[in-house]
JSON list of C-alpha atoms and ligand atoms in Angstrom, two decimals:
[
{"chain": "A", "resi": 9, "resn": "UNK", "atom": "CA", "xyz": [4.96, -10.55, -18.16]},
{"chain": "A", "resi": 10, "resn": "UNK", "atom": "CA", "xyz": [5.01, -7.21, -19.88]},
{"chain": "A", "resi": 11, "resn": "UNK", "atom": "CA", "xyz": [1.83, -5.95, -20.47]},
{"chain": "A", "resi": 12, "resn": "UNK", "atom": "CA", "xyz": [1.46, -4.54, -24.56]},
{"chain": "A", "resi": 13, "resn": "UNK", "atom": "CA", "xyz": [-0.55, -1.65, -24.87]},
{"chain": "A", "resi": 14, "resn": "UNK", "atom": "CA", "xyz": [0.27, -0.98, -28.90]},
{"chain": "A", "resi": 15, "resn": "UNK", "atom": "CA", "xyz": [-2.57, -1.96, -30.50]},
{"chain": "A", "resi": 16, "resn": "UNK", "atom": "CA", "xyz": [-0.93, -2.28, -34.32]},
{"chain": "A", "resi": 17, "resn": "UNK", "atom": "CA", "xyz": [1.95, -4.50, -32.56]},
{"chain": "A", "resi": 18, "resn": "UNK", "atom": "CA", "xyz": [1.71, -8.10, -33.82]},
{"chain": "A", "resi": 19, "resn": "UNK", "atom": "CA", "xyz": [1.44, -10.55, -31.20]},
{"chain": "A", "resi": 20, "resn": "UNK", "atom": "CA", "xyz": [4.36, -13.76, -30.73]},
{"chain": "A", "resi": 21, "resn": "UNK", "atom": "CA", "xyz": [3.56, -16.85, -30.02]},
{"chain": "A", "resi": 22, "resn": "UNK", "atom": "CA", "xyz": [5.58, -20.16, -29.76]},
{"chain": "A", "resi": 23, "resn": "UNK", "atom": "CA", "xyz": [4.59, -23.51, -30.47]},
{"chain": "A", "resi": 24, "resn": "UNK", "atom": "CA", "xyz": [6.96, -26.19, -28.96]},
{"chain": "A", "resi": 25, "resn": "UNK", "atom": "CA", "xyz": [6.81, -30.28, -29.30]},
{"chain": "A", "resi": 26, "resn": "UNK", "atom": "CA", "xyz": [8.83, -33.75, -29.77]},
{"chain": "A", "resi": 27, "resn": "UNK", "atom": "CA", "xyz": [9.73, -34.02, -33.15]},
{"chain": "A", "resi": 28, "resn": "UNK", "atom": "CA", "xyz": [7.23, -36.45, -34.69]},
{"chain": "A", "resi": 29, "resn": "UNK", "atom": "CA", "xyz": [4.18, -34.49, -33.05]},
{"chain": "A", "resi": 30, "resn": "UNK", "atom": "CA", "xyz": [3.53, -32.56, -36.29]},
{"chain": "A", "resi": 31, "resn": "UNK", "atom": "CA", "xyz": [4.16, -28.95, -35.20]},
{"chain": "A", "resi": 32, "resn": "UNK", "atom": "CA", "xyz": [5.86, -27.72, -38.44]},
{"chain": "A", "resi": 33, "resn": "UNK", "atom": "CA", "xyz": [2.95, -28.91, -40.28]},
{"chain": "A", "resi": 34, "resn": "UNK", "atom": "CA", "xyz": [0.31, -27.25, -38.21]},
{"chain": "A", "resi": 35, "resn": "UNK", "atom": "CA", "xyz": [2.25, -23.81, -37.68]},
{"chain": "A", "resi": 36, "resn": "UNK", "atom": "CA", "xyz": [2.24, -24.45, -41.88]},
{"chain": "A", "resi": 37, "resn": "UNK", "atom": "CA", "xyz": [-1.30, -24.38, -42.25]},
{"chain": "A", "resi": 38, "resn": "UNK", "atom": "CA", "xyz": [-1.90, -21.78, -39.50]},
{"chain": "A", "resi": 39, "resn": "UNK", "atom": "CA", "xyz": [0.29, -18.85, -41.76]},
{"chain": "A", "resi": 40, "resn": "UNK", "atom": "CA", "xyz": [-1.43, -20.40, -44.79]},
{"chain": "A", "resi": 41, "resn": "UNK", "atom": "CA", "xyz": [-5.07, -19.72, -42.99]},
{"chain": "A", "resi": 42, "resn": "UNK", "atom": "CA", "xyz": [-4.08, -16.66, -41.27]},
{"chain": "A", "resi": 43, "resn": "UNK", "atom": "CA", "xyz": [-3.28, -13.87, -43.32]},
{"chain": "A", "resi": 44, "resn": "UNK", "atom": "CA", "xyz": [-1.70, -11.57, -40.71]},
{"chain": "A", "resi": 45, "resn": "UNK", "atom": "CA", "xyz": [0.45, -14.54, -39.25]},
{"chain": "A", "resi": 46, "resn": "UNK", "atom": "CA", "xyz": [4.08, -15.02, -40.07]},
{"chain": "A", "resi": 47, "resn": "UNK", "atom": "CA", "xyz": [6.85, -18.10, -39.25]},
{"chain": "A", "resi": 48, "resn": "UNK", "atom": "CA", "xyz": [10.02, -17.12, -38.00]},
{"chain": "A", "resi": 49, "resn": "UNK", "atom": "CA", "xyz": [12.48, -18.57, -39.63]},
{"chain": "A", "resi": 50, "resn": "UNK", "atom": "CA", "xyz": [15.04, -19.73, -37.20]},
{"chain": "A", "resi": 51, "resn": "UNK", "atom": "CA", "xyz": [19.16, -19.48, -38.02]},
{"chain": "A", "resi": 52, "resn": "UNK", "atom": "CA", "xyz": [20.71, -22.62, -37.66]},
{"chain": "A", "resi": 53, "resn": "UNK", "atom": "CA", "xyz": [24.20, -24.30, -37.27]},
{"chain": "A", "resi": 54, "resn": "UNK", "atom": "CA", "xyz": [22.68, -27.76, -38.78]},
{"chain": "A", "resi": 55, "resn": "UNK", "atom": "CA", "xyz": [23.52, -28.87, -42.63]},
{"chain": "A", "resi": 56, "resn": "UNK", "atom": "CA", "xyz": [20.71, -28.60, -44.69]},
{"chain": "A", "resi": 57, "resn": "UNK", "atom": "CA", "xyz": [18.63, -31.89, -45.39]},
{"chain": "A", "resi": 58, "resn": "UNK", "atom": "CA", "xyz": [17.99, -32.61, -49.40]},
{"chain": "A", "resi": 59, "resn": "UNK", "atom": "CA", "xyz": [15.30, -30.52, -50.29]},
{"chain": "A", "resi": 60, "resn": "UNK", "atom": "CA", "xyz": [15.73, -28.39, -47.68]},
{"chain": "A", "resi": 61, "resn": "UNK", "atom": "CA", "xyz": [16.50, -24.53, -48.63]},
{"chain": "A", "resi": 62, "resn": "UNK", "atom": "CA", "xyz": [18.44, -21.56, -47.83]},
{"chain": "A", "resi": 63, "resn": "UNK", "atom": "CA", "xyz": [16.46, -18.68, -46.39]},
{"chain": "A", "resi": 64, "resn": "UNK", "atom": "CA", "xyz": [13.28, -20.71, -46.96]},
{"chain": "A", "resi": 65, "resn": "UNK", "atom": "CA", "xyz": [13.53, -23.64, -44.12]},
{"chain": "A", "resi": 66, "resn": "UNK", "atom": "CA", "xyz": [16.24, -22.02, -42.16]},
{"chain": "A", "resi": 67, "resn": "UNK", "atom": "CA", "xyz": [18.66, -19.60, -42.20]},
{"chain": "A", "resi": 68, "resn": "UNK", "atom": "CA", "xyz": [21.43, -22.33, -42.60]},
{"chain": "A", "resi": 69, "resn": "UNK", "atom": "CA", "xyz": [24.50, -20.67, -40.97]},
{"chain": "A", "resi": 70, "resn": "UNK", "atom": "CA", "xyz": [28.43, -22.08, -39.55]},
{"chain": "A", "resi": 71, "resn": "UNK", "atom": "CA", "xyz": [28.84, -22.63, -36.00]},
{"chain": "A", "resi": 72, "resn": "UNK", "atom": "CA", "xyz": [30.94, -19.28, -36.61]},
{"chain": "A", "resi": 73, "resn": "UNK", "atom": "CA", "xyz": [28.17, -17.60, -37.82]},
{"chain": "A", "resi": 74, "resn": "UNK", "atom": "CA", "xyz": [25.94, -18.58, -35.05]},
{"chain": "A", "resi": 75, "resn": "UNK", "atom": "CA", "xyz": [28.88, -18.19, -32.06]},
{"chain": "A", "resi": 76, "resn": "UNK", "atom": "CA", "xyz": [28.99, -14.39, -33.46]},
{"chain": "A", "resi": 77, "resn": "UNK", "atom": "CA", "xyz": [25.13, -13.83, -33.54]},
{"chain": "A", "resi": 78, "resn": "UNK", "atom": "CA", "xyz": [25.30, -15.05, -30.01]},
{"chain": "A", "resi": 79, "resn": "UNK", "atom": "CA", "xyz": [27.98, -12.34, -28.73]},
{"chain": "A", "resi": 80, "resn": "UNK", "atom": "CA", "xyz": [26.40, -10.23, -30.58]},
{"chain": "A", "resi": 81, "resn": "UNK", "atom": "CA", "xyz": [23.50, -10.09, -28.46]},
{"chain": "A", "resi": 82, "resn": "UNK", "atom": "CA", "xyz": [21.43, -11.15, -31.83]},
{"chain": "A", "resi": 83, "resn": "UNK", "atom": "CA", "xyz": [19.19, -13.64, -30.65]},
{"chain": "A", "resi": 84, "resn": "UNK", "atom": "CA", "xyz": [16.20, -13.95, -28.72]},
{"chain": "A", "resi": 85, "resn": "UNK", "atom": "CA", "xyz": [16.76, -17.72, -27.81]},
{"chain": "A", "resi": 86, "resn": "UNK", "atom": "CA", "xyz": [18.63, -20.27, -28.96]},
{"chain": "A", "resi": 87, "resn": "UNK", "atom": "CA", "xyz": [19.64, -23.61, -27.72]},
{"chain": "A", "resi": 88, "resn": "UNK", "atom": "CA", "xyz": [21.84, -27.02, -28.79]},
{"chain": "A", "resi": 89, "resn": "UNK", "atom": "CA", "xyz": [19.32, -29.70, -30.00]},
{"chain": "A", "resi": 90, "resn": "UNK", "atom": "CA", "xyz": [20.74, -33.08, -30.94]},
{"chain": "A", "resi": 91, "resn": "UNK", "atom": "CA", "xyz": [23.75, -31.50, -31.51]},
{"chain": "A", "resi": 92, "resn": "UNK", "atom": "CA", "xyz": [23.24, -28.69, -33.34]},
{"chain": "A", "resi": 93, "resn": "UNK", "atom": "CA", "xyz": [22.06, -24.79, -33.06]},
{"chain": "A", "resi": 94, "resn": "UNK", "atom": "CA", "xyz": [19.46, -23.11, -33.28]},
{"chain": "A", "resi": 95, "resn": "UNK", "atom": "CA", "xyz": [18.22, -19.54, -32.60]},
{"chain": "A", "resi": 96, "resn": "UNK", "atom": "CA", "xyz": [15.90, -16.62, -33.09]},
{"chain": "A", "resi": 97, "resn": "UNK", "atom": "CA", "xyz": [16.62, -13.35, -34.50]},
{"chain": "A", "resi": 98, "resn": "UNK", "atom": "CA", "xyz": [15.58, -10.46, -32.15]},
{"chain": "A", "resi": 99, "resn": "UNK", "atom": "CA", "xyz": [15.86, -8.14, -35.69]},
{"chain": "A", "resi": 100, "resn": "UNK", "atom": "CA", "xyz": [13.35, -10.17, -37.68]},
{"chain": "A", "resi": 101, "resn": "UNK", "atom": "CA", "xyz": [11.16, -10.66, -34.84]},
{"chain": "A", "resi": 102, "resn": "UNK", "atom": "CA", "xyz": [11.24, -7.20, -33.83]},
{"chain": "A", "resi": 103, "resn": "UNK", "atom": "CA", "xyz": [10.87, -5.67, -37.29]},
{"chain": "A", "resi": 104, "resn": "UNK", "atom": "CA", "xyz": [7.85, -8.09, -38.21]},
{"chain": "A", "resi": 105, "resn": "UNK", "atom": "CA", "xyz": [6.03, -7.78, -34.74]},
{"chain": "A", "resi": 106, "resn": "UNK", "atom": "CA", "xyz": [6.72, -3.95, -35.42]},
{"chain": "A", "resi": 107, "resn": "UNK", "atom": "CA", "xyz": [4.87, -3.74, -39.07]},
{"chain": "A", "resi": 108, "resn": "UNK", "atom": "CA", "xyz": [1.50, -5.19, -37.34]},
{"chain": "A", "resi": 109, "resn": "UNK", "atom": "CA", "xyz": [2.51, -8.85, -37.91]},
{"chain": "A", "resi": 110, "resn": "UNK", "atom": "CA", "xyz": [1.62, -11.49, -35.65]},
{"chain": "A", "resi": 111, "resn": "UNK", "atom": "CA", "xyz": [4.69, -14.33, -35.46]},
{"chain": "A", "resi": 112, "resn": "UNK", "atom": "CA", "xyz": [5.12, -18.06, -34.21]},
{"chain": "A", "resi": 113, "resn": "UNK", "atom": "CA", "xyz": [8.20, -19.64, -33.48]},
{"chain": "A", "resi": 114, "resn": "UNK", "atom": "CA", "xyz": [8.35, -23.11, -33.78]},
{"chain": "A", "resi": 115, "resn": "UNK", "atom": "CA", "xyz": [10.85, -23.79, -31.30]},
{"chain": "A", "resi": 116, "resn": "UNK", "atom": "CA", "xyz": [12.23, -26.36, -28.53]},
{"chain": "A", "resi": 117, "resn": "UNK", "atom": "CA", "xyz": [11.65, -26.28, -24.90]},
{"chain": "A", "resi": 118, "resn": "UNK", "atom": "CA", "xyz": [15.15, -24.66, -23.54]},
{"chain": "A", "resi": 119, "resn": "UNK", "atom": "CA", "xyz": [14.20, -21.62, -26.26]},
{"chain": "A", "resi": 120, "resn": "UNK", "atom": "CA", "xyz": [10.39, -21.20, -24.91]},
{"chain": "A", "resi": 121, "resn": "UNK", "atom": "CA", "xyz": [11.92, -21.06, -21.41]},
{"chain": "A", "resi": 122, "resn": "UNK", "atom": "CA", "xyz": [14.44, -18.21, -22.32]},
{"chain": "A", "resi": 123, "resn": "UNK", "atom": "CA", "xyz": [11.76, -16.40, -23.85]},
{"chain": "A", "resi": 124, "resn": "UNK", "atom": "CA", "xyz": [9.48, -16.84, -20.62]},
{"chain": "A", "resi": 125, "resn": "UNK", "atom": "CA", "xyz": [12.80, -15.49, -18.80]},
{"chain": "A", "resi": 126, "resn": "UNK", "atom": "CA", "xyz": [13.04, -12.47, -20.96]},
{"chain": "A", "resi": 127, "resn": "UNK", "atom": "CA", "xyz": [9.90, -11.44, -19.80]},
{"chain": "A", "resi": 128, "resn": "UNK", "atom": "CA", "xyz": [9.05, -10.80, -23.34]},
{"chain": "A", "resi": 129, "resn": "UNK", "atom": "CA", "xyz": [5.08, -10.37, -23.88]},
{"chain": "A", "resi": 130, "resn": "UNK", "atom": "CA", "xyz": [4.41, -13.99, -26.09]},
{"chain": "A", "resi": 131, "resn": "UNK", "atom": "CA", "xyz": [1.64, -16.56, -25.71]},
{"chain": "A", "resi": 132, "resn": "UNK", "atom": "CA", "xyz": [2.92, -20.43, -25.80]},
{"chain": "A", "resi": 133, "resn": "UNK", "atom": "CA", "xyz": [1.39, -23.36, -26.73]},
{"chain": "A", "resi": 134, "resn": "UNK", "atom": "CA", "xyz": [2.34, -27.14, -26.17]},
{"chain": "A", "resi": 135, "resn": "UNK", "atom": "CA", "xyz": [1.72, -29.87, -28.45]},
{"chain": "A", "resi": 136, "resn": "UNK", "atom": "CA", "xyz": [1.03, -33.31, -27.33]},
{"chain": "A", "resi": 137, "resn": "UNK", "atom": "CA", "xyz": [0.56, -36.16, -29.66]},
{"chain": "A", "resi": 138, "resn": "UNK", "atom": "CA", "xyz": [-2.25, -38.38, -28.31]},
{"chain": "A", "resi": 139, "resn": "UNK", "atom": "CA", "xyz": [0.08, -40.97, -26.78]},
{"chain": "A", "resi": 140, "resn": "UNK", "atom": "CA", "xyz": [3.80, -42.12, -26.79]},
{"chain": "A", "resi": 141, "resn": "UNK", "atom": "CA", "xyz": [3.17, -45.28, -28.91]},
{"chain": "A", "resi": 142, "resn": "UNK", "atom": "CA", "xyz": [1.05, -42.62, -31.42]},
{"chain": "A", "resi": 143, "resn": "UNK", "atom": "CA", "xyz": [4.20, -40.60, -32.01]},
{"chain": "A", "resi": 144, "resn": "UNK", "atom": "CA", "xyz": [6.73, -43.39, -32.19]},
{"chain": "A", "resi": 145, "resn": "UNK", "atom": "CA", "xyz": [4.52, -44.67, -34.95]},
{"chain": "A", "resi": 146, "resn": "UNK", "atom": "CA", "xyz": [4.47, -41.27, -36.71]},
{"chain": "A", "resi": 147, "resn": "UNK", "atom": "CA", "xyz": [8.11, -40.68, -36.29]},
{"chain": "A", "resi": 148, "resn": "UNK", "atom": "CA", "xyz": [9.05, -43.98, -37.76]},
{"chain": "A", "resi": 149, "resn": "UNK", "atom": "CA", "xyz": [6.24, -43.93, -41.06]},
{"chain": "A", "resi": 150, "resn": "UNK", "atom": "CA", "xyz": [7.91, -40.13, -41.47]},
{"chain": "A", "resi": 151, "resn": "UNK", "atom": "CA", "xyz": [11.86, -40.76, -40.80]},
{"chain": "A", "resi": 152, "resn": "UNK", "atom": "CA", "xyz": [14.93, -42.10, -42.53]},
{"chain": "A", "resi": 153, "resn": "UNK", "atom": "CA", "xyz": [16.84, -41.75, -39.53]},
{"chain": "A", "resi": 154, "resn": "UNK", "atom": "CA", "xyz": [19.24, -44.19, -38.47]},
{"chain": "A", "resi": 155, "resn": "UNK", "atom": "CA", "xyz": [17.84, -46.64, -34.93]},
{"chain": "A", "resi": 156, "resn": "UNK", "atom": "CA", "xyz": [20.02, -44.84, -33.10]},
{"chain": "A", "resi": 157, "resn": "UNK", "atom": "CA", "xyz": [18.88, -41.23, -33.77]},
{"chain": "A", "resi": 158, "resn": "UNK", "atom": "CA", "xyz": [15.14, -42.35, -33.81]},
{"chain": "A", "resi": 159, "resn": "UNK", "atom": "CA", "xyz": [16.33, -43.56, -30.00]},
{"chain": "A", "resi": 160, "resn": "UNK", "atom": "CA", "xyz": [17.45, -40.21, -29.69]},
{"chain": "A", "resi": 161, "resn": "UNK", "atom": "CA", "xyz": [14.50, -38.54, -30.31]},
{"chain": "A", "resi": 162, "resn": "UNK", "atom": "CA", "xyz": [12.15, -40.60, -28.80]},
{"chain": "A", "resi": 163, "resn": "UNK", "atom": "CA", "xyz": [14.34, -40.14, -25.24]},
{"chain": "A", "resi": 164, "resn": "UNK", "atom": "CA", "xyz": [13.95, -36.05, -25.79]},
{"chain": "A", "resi": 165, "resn": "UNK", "atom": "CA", "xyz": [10.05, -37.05, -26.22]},
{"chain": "A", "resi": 166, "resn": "UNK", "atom": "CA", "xyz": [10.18, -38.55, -22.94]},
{"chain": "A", "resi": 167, "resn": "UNK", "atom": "CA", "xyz": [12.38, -36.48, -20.93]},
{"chain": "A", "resi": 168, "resn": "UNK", "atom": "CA", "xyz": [10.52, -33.17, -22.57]},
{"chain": "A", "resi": 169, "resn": "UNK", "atom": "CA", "xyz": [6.30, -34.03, -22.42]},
{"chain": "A", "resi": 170, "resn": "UNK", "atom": "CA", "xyz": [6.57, -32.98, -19.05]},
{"chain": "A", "resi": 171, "resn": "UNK", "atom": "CA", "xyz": [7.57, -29.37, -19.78]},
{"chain": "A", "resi": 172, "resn": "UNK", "atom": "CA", "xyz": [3.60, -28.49, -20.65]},
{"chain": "A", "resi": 173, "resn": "UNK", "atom": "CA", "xyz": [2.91, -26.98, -17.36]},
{"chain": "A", "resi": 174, "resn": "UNK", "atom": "CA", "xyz": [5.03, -24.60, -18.22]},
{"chain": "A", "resi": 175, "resn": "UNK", "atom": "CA", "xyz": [3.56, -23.52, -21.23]},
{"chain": "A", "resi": 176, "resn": "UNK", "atom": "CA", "xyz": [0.10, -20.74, -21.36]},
{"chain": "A", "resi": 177, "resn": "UNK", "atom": "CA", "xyz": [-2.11, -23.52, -23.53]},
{"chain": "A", "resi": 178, "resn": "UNK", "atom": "CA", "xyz": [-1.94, -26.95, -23.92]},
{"chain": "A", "resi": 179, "resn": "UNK", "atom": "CA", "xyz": [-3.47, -28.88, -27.45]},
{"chain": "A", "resi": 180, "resn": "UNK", "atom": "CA", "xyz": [-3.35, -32.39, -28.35]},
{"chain": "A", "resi": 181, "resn": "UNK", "atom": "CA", "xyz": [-2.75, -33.12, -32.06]},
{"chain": "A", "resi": 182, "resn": "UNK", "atom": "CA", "xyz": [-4.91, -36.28, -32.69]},
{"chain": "A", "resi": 183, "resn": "UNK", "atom": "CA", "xyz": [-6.13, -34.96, -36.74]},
{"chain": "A", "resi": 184, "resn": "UNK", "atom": "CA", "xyz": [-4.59, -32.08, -38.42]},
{"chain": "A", "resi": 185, "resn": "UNK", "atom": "CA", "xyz": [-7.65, -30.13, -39.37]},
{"chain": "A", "resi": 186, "resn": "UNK", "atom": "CA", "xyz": [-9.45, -29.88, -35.48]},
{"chain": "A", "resi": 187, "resn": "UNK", "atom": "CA", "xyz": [-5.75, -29.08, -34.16]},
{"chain": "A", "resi": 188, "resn": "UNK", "atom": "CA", "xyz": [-5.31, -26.53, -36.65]},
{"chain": "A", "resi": 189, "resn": "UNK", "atom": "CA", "xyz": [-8.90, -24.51, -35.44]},
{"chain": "A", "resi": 190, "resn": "UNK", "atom": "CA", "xyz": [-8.01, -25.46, -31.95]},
{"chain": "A", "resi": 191, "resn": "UNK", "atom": "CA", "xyz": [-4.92, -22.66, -32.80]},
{"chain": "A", "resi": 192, "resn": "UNK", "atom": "CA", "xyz": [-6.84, -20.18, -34.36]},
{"chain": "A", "resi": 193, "resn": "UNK", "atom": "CA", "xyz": [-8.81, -20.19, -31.58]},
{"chain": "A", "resi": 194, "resn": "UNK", "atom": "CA", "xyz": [-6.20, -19.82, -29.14]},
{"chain": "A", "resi": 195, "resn": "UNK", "atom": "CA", "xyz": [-4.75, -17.12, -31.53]},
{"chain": "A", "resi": 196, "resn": "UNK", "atom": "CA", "xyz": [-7.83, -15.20, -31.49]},
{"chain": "A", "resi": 197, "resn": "UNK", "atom": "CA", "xyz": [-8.78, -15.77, -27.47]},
{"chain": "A", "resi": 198, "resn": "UNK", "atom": "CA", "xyz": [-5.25, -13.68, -26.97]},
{"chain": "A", "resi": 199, "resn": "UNK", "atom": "CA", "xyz": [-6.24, -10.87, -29.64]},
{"chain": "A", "resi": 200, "resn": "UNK", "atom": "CA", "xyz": [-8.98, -10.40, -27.32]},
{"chain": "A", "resi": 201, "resn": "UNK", "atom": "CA", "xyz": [-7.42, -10.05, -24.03]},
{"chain": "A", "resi": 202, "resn": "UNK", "atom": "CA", "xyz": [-8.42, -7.18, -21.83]},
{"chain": "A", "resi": 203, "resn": "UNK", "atom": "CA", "xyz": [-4.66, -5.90, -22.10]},
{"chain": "A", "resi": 204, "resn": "UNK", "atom": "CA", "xyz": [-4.40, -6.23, -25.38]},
{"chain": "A", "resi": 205, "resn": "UNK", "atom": "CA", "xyz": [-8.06, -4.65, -26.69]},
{"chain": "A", "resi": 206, "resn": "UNK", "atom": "CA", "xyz": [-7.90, -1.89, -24.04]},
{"chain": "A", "resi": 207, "resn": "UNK", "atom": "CA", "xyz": [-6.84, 1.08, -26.14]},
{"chain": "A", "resi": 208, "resn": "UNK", "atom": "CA", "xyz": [-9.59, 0.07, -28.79]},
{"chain": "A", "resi": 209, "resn": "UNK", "atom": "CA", "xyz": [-12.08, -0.05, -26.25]},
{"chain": "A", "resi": 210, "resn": "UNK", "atom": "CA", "xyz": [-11.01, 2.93, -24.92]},
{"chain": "A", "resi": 211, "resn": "UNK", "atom": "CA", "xyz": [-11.66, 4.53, -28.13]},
{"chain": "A", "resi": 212, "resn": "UNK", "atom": "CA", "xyz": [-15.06, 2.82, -27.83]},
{"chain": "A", "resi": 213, "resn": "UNK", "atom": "CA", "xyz": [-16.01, 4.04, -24.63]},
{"chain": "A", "resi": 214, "resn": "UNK", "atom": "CA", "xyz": [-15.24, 7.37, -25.59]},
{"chain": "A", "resi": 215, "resn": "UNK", "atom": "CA", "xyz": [-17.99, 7.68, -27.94]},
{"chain": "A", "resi": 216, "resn": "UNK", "atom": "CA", "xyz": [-20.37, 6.66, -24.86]},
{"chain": "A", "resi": 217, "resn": "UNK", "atom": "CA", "xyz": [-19.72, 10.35, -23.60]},
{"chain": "A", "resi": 218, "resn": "UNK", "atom": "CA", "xyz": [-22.76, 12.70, -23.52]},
{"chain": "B", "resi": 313, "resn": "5GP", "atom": "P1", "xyz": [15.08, -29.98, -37.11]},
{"chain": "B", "resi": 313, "resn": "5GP", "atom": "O1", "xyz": [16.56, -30.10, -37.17]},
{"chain": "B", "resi": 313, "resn": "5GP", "atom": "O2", "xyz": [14.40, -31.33, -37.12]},
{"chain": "B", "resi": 313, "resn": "5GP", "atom": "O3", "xyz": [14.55, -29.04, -38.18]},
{"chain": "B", "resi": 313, "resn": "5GP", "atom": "O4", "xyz": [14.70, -29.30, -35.72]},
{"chain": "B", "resi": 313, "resn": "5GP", "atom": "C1", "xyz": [15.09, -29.88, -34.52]},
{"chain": "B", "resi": 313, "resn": "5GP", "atom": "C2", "xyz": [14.49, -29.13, -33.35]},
{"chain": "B", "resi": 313, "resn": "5GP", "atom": "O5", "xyz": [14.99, -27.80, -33.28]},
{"chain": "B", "resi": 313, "resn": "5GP", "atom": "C3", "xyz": [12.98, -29.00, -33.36]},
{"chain": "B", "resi": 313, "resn": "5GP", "atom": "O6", "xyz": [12.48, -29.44, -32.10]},
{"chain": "B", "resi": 313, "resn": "5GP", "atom": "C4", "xyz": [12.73, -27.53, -33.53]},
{"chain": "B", "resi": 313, "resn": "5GP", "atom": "O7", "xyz": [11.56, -27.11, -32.87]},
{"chain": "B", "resi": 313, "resn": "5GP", "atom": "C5", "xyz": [13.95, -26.94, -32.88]},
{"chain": "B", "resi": 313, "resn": "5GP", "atom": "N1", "xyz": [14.19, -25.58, -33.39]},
{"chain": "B", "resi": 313, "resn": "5GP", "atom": "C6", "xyz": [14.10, -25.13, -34.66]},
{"chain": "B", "resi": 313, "resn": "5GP", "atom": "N2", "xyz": [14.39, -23.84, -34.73]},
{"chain": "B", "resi": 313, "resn": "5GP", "atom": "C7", "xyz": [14.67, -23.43, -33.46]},
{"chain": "B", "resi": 313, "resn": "5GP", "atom": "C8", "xyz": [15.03, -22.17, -32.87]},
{"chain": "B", "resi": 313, "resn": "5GP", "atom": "O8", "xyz": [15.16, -21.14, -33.53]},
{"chain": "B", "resi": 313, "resn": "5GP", "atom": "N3", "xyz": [15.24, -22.17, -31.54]},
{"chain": "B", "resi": 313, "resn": "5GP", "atom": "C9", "xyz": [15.11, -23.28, -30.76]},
{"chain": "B", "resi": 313, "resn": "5GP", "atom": "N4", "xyz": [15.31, -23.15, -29.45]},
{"chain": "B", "resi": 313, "resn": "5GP", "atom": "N5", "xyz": [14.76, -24.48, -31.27]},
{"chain": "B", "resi": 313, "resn": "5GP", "atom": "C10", "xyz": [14.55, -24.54, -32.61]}
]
């Protein structure tokens, strides 16, 4: 992984997990809490749900649209999920990690992998609910979806809970609130990497000098 040495360069990190485990809610309240954090906000092939909006939820885009960001080389990771796409602008993260910001992506397994594969410097974090019966229970109090797509979903659950290990930190959402400090504490652990505090302390050090 590529080792950041530019202190005022905002951090990424990704936060992955079967729909139903509550990660858009947490990464919510972690850019709430966290002044210095930002979402990404992901461009996306999939109509927009009702109360869903345009540059607020998603980028909504066409298929078009998304088939030309790809050959454009504009996307850090993207992948088909339930039939639809999904990606990540390398622009907006670029151009927020740039200004100091620190970003999450909320994003699916096949994007955190391409993103491992870049070799990009990010820190990732899997989110587990605390069983299978917990989040089929959750998914089905939050959803509208028709049997079949909640069948769906809870088969991607399955086949992707096993992708942790490849993942830097691992938490398990059982209440909102202690998941949401279990984050901020992982966000501040990386902060204070060696890597990543080196030319401060360097700075530090120098005033040792006699
Ligand atoms: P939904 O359609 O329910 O908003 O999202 C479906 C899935 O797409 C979720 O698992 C979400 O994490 C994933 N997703 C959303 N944005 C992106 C993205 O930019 N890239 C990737 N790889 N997955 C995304």
């Amino acid at each position: 992984m590529t080792q950041r040495t530019d202190p005022d360069r905002g951090l990424l990190f990704i936060i992955s997990a079967a729909s139903g485990t509550g990660k858009t809610t947490l990464a919510e309240r972690l850019v709430q809490i966290l002044p210095n954090l930002r979402l990404s906000r992901s461009y996306t092939s999939r109509p927009a749900r009702a109360g869903e909006r345009d540059g607020v939820d998603y980028n909504f885009i066409s298929r078009e649209q998304f088939d030309a960001m790809i050959s454009r080389g504009e996307l850090l990771e993207w992948a088909e999920v339930f039939g639809n796409f999904y990606g990540t602008s390398h622009h907006d993260c670029e151009r927020l990690q740039a200004s100091g910001q620190d970003v999450v992506l909320v994003i699916d397994v096949q994007g955190a992998a391409q993103v491992k594969r870049s070799g990009i410097d990010h820190t990732s974090i899997f989110v587990l609910p605390p069983s299978f019966e917990i989040l089929e229970w959750r998914l089905r109090g939050r959803s509208s979806d028709s049997e079949a797509a909640m069948q769906r979903r809870l088969a991607a659950a399955r086949a992707e809970a096993g992708c942790y290990v490849d993942y830097d930190y691992v938490v398990i959402n059982d209440r909102l609130e202690p998941t949401v400090v279990r984050l901020q504490e992982i966000i501040a652990a990386e902060r204070s990497r060696t890597h990543r505090m080196k030319p401060i302390a360097v700075d530090i050090i120098d005033t040792f000098r006699e």
